[in-house]
mmCIF file of C-alpha atoms and ligand atoms in Angstrom:
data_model
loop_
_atom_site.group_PDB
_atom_site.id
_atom_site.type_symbol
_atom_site.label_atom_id
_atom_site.label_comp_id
_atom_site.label_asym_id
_atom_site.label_seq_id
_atom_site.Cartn_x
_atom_site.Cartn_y
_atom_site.Cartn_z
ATOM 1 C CA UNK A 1 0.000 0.000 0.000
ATOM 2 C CA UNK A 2 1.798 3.404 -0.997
ATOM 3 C CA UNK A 3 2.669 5.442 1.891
ATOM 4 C CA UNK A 4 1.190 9.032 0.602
ATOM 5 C CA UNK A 5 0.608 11.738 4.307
ATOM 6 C CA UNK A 6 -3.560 11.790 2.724
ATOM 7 C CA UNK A 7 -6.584 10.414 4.737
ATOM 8 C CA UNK A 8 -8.955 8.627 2.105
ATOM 9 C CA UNK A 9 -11.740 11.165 2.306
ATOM 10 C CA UNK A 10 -15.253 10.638 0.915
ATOM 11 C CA UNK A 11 -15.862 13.668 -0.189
ATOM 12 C CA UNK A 12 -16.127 15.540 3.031
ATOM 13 C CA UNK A 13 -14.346 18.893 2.904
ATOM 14 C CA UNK A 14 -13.724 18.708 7.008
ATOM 15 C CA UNK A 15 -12.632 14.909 7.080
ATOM 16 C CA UNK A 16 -8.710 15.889 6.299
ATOM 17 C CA UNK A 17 -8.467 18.399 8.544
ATOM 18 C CA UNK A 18 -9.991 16.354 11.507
ATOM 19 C CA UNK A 19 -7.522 13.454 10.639
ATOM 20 C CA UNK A 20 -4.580 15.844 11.001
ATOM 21 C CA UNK A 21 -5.873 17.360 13.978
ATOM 22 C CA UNK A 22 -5.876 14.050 15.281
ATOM 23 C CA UNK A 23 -2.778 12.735 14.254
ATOM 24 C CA UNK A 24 -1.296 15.319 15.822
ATOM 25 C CA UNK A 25 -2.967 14.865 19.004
ATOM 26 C CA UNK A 26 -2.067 11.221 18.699
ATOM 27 C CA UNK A 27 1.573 12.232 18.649
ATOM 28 C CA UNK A 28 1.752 14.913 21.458
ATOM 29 C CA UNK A 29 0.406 12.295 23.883
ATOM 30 C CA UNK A 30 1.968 8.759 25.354
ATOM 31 C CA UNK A 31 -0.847 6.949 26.535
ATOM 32 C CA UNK A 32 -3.834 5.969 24.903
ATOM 33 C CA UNK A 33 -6.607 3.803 25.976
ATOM 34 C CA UNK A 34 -9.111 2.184 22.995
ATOM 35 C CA UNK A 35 -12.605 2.255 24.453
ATOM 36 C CA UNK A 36 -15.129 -0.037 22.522
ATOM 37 C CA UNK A 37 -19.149 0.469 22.615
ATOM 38 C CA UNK A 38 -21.563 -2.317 24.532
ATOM 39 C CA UNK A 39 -22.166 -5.625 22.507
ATOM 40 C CA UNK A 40 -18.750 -4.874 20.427
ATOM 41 C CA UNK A 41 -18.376 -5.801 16.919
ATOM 42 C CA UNK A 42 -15.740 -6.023 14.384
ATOM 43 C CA UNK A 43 -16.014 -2.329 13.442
ATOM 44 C CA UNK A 44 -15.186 -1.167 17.286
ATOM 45 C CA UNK A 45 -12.557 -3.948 17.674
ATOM 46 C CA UNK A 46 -11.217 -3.535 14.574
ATOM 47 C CA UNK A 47 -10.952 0.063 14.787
ATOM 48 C CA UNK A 48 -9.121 -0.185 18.158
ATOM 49 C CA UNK A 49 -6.705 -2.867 17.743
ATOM 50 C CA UNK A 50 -5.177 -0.969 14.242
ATOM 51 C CA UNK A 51 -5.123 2.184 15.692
ATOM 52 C CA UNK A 52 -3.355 0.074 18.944
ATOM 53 C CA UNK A 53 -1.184 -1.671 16.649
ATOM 54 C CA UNK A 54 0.099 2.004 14.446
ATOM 55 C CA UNK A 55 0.406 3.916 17.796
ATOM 56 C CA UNK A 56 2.543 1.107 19.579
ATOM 57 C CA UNK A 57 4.779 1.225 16.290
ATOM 58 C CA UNK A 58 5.636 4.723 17.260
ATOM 59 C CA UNK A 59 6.537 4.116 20.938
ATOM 60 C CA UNK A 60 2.943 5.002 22.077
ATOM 61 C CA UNK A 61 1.587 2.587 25.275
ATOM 62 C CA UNK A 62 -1.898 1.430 24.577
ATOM 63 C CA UNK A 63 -4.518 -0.029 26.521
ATOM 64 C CA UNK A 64 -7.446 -1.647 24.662
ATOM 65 C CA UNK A 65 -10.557 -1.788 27.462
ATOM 66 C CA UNK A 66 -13.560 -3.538 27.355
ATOM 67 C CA UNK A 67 -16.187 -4.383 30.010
ATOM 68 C CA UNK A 68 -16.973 -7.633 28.035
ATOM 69 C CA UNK A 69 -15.684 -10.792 26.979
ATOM 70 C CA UNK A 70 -14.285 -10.074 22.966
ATOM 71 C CA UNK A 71 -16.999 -12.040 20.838
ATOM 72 C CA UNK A 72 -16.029 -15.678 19.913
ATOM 73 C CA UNK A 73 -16.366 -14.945 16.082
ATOM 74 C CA UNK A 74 -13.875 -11.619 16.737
ATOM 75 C CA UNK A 75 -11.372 -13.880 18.133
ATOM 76 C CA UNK A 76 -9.310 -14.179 14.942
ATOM 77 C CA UNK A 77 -8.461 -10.557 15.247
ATOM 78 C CA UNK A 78 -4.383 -9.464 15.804
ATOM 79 C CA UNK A 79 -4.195 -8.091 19.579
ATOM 80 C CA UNK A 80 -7.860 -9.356 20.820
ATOM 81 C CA UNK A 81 -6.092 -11.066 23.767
ATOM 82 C CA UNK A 82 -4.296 -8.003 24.680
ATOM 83 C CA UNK A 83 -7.933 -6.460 25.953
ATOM 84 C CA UNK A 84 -8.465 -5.908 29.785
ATOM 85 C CA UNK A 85 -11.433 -5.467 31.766
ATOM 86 C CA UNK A 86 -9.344 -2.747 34.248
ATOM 87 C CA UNK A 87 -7.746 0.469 33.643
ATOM 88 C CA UNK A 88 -5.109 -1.315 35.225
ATOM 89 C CA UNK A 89 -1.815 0.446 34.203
ATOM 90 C CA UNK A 90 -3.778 3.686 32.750
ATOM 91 C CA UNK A 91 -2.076 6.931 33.452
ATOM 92 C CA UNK A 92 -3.879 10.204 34.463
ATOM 93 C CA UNK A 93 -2.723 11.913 31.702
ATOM 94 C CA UNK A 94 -3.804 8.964 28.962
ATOM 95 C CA UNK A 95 -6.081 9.716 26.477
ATOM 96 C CA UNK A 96 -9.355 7.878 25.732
ATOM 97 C CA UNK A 97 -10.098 6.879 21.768
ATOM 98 C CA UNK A 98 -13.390 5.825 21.874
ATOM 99 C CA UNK A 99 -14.606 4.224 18.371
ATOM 100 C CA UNK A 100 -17.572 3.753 16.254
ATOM 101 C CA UNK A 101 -20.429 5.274 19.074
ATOM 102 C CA UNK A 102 -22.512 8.387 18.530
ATOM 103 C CA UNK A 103 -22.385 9.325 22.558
ATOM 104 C CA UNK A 104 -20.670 8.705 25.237
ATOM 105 C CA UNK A 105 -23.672 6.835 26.527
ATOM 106 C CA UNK A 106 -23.073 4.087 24.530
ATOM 107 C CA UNK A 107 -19.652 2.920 25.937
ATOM 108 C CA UNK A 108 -21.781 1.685 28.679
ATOM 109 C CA UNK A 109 -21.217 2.400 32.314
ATOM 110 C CA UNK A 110 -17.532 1.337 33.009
ATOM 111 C CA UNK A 111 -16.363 4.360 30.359
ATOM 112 C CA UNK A 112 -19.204 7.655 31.746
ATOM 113 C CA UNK A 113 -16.491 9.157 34.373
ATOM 114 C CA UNK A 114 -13.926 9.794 31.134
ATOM 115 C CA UNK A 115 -14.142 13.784 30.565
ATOM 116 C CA UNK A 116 -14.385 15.117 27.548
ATOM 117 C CA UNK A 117 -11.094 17.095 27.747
ATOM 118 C CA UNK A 118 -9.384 13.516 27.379
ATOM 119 C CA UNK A 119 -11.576 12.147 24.724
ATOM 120 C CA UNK A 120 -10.776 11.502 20.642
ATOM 121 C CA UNK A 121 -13.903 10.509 19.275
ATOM 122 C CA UNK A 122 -14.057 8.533 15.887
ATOM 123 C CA UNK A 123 -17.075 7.793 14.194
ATOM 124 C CA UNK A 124 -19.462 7.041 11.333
ATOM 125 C CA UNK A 125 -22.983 7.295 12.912
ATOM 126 C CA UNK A 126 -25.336 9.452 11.871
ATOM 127 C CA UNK A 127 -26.053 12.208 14.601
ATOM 128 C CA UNK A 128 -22.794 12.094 16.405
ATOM 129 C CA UNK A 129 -22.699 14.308 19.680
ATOM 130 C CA UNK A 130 -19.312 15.230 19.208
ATOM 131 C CA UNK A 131 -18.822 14.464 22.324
ATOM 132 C CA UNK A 132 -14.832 14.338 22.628
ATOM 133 C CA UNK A 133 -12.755 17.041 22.450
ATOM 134 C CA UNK A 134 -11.281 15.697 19.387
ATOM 135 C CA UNK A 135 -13.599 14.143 17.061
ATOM 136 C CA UNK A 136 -13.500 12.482 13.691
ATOM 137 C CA UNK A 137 -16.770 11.778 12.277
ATOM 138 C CA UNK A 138 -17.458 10.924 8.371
ATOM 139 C CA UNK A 139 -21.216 9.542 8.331
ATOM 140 C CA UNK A 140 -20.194 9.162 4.582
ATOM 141 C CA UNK A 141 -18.003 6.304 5.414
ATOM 142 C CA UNK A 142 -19.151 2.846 5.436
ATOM 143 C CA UNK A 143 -16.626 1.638 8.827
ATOM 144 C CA UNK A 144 -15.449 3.674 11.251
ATOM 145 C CA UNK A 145 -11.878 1.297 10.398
ATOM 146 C CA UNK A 146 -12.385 3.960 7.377
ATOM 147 C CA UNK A 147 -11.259 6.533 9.212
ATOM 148 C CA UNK A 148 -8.798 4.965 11.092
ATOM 149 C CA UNK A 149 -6.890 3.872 7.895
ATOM 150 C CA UNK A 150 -6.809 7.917 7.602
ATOM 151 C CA UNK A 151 -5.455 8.321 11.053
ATOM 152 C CA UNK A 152 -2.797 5.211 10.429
ATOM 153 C CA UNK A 153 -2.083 7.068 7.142
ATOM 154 C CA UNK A 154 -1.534 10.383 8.390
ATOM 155 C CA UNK A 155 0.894 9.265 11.048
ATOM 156 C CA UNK A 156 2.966 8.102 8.418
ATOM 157 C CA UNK A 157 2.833 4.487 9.891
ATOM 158 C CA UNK A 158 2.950 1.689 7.361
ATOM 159 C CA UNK A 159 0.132 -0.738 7.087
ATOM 160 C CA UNK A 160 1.358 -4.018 8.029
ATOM 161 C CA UNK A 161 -0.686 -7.337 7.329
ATOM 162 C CA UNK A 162 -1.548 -7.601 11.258
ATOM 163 C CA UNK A 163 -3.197 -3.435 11.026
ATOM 164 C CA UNK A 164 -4.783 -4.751 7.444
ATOM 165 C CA UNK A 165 -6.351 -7.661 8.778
ATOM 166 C CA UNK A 166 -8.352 -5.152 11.973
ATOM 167 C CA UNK A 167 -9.192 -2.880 9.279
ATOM 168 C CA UNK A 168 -10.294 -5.195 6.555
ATOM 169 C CA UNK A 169 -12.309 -7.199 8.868
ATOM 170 C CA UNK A 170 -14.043 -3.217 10.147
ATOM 171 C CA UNK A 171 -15.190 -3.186 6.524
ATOM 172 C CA UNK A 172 -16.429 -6.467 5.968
ATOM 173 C CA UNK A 173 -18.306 -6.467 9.570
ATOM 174 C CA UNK A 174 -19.921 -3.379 8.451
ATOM 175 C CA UNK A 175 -20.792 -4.042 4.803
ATOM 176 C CA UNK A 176 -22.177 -7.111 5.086
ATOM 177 C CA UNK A 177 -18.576 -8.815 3.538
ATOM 178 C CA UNK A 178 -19.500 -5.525 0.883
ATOM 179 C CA UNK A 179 -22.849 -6.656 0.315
ATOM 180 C CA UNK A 180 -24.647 -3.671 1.643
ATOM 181 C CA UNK A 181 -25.609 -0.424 -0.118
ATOM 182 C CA UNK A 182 -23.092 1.441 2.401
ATOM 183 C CA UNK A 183 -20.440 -1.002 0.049
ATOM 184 C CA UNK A 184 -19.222 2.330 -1.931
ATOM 185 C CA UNK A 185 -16.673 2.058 -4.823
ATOM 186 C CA UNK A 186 -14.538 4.333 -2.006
ATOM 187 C CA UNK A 187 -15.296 1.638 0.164
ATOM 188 C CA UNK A 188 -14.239 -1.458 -2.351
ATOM 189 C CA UNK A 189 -10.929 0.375 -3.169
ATOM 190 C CA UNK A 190 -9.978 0.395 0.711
ATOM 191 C CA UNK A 191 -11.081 -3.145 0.823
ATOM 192 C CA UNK A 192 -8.713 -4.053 -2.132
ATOM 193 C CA UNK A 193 -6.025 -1.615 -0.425
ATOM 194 C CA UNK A 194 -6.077 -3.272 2.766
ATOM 195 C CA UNK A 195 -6.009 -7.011 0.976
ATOM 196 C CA UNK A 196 -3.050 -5.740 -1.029
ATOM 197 C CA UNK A 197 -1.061 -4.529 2.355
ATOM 198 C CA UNK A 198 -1.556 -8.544 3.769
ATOM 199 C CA UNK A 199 -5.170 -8.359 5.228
ATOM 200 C CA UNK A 200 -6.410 -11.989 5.419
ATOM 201 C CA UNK A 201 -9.734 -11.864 3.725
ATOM 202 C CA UNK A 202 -10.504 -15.422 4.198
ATOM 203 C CA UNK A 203 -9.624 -15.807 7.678
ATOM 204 C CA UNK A 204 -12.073 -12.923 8.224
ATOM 205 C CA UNK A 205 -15.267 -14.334 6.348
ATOM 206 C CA UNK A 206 -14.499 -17.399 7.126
ATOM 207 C CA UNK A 207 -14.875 -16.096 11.160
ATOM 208 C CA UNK A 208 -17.577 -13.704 10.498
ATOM 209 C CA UNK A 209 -20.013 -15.555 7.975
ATOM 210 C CA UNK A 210 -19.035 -19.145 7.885
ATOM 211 C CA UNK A 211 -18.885 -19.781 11.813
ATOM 212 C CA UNK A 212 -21.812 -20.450 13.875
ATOM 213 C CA UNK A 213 -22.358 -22.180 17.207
ATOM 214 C CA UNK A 214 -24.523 -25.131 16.634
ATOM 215 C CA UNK A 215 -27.180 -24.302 19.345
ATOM 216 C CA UNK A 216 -26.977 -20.745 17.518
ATOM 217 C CA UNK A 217 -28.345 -22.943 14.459
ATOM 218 C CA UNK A 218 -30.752 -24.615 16.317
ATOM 219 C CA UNK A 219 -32.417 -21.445 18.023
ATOM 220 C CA UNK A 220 -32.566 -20.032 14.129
ATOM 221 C CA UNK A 221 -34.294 -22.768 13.658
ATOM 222 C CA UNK A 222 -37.179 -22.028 16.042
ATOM 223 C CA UNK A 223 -37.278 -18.394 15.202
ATOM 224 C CA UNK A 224 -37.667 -18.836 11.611
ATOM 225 C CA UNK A 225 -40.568 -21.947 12.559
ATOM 226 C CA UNK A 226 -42.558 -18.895 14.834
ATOM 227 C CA UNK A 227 -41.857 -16.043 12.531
ATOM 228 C CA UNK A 228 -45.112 -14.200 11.530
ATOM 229 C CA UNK A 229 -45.826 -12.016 8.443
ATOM 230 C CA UNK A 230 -48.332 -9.568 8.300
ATOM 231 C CA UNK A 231 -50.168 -8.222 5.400
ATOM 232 C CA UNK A 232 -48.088 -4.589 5.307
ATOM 233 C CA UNK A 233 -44.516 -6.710 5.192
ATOM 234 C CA UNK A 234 -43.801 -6.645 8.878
ATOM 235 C CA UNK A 235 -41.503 -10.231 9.384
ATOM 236 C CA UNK A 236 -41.184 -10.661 13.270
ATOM 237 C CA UNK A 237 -40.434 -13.263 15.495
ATOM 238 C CA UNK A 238 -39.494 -13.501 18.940
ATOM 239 C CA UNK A 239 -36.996 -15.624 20.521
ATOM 240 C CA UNK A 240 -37.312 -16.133 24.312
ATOM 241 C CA UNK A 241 -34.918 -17.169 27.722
ATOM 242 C CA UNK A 242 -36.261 -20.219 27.617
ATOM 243 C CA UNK A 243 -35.271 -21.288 23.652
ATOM 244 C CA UNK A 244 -31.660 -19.801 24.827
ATOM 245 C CA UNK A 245 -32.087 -22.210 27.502
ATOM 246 C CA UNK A 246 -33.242 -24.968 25.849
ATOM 247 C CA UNK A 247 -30.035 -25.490 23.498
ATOM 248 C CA UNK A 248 -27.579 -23.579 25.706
ATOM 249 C CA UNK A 249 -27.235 -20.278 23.333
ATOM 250 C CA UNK A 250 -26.891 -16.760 24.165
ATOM 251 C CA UNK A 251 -27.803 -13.664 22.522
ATOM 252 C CA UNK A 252 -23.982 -13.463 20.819
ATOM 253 C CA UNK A 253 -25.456 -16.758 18.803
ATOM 254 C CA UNK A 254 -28.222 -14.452 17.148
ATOM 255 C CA UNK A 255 -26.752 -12.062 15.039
ATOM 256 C CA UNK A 256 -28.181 -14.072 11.808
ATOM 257 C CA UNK A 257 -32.077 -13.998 12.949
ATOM 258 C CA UNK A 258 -32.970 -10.714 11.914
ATOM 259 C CA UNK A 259 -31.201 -10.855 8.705
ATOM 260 C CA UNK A 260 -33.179 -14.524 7.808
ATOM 261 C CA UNK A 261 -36.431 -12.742 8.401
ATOM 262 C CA UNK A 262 -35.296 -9.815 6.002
ATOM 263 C CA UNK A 263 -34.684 -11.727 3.125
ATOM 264 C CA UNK A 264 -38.287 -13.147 3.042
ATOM 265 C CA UNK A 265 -39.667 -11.686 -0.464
ATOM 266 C CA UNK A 266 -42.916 -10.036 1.076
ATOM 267 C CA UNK A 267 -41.040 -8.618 3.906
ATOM 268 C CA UNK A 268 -40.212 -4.447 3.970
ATOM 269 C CA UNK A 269 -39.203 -4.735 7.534
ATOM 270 C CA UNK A 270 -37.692 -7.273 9.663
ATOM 271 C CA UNK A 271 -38.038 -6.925 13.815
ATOM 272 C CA UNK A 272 -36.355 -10.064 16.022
ATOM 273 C CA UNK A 273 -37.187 -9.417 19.558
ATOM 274 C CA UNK A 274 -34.726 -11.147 22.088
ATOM 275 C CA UNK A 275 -35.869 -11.579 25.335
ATOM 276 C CA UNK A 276 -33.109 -10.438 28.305
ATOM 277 C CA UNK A 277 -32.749 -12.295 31.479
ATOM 278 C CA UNK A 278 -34.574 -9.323 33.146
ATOM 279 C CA UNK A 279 -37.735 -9.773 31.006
ATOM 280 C CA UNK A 280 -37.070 -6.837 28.859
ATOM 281 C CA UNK A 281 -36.762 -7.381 25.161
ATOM 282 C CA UNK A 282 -33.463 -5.754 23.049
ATOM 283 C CA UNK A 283 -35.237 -5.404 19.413
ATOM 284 C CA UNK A 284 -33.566 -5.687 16.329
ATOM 285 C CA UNK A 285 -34.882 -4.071 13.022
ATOM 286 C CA UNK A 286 -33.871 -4.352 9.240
ATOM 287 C CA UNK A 287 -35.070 -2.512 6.359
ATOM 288 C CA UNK A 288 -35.543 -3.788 2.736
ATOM 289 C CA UNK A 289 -34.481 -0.367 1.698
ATOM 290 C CA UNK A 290 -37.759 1.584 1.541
ATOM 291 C CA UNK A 291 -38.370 2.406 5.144
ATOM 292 C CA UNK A 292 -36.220 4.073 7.818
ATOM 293 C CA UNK A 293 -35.868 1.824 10.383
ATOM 294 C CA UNK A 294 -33.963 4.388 12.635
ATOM 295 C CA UNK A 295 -36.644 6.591 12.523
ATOM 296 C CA UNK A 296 -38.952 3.688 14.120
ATOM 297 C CA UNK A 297 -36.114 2.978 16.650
ATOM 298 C CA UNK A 298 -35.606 6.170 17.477
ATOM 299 C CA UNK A 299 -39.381 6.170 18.206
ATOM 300 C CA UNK A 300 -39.039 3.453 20.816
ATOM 301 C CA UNK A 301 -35.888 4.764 22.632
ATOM 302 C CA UNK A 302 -32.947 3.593 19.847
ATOM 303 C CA UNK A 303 -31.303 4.408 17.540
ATOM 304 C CA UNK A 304 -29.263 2.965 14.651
ATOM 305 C CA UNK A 305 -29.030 3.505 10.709
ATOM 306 C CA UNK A 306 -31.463 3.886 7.573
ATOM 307 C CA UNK A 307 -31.379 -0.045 7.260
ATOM 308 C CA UNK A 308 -30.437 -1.301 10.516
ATOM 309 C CA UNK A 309 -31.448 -0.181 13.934
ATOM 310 C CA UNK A 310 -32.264 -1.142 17.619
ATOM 311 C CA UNK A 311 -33.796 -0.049 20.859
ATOM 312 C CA UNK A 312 -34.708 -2.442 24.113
ATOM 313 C CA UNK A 313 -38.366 -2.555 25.044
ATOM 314 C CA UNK A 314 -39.603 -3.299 27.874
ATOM 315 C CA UNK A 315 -41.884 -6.346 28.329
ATOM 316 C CA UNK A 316 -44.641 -7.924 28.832
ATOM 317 C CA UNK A 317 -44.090 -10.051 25.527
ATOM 318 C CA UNK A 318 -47.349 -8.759 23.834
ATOM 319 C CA UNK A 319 -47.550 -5.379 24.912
ATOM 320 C CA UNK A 320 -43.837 -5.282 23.891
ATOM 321 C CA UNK A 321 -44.866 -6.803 20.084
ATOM 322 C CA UNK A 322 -47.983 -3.834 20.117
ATOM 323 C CA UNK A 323 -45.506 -0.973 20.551
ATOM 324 C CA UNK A 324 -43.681 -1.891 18.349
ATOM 325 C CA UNK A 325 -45.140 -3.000 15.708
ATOM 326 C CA UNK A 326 -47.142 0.649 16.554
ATOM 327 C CA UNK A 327 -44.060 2.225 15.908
ATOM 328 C CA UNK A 328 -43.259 0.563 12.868
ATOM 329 C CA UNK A 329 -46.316 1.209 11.097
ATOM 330 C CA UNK A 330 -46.242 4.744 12.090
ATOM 331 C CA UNK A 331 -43.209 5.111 10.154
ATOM 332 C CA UNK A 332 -44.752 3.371 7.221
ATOM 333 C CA UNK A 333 -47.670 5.334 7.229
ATOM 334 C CA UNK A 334 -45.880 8.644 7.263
ATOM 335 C CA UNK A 335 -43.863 7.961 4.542
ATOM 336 C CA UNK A 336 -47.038 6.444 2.395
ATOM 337 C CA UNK A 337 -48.785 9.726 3.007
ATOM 338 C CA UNK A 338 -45.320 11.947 2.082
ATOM 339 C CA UNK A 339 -44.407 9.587 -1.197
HETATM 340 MN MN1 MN B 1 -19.512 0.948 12.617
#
């Protein structure tokens, strides 16, 4: 991968500037501590462990924190056993990178006392709070690992397979392995960049898509058998404590429900509601691409993208399934009545 000092912008006029800004921030300081969001994926991870992995290369001492185990399926990714549960080690002067969230809020409660004087925030959600006091946000790009590549690249560090493999597996966690309309041509030339600099492409599908717990299997199983359709093209099911029970999974073994109600042909949107050990229910939503399924998360608490969004609702099970399919439909109506 050439070595040019230019972040791989996507058309926003600020995003240079910010990855400068940060860069340079990045080299005043020593410390730095890579702060992940609740139920981490490959984007957070990813994102932290290459930006780890560049600092370290330039005599920086990182701490990657998570209050969570790192996902089984994320396991394959350089560093991952290098996370802690502490701040063990952390310095008062160390600065907090927190990746891939819109707030603060988000990093759950271990990460709320971290003021915003020692924050760098990097992100691709919509709405970001800017809640750092440095922050790098591109909602054009399709990964936050996007903008880390910029960061890596403006600190004149080279790529090496290990930082390709964190930020080729950001992409393909967030793309859908490039599948999804986020998949931009910008997007597909990083992807090929990052393969070209060693990223192990197989390793990461293979992990990502091709890898599923066989009580995860079973449970899909039952949630596609109980799935209902409704006339408007609501897909829902719900999967309870008790089917997690049953076969020994856990919520980590769901992440393919939602997207097997999607696919069904008469379906606009897809909501999987997972019931928590304390009776609420986290909901997962999916859009076929003509509805805003943020806006109908956002409606019930959440929060989330055009195409893929969440919120928890609280139980019981069918007043649960009335709000939201309530808020759902409200969505769909407004935009019937506006198109
Ligand atoms: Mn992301």
């Amino acid at each position: 991968m050439s070595q040019e000092n230019t972040a791989p912008t996507n058309g926003k006029a600020n995003a240079l500037a910010d990855a400068a800004e940060v860069a340079a921030c990045l080299r005043a300081h020593r410390q730095f501590v890579m702060c992940a969001h609740e139920k981490p994926d490959g984007d957070v991870l990813g994102s932290g462990y290459a930006l780890g992995l560049a600092l370290k290369s330039i005599g920086k001492s990182v701490t990657y924190f998570l209050d969570d185990e790192v996902p089984r399926n994320l396991r394959f990714m350089p560093e991952w056993q290098s996370t802690q549960r502490s701040f063990e080690g952390v310095a008062d002067d160390a600065i907090f990178v927190f990746f891939d969230m819109s707030d603060q809020a988000r990093a759950g409660k271990a990460l709320q006392w971290v003021p915003r004087e020692r924050i760098v925030n990097i992100d691709h959600h919509l709405g970001n709070k800017r809640f750092g006091r440095w922050n790098y946000v591109n909602e054009g790009e399709a990964a936050t690992g996007s903008l880390v590549l910029g960061l890596v690249f403006s600190l004149g560090v080279k790529v090496t397979p290990d930082i390709a493999t964190c930020l080729l597996g950001t992409l393909i966690s967030d793309t859908g392995c490039f599948q999804y309309s986020n998949a931009s041509p910008h997007t597909m030339r990083l992807g090929a960049a990052l393969i070209e600099a060693g990223a192990d492409k197989d390793l990461i599908t293979e992990q990502l898509y091709y890898t599923r717990t066989f009580a995860g299997q079973k449970v899909l199983g039952r949630a596609l058998e109980n799935a209902q359709l409704t006339d408007d093209g609501i897909c829902y099911s719900i999967v309870t404590q008790a089917m997690l029970e049953e076969y020994g999974a856990t919520h980590e073994d769901l992440e393919d429900v939602v997207g097997a109600l999607r696919v069904v042909d008469r379906c606009e949107v897809a909501a999987l509601f997972k019931e928590s050990a304390d009776g609420a229910y986290r909901l997962s939503l999916r859009s076929r691409g003509r509805f805003n399924v943020m806006e109908m998360a956002r409606a019930l608490g959440g929060g989330g993208h055009f195409r893929a969004a969440g919120a928890t609702v609280a139980g019981p099970r069918e007043s649960a399934i009335e709000r939201v399919l309530a808020a759902i439909r409200s969505t769909m109506d407004e935009k019937s009545r506006t198109h």
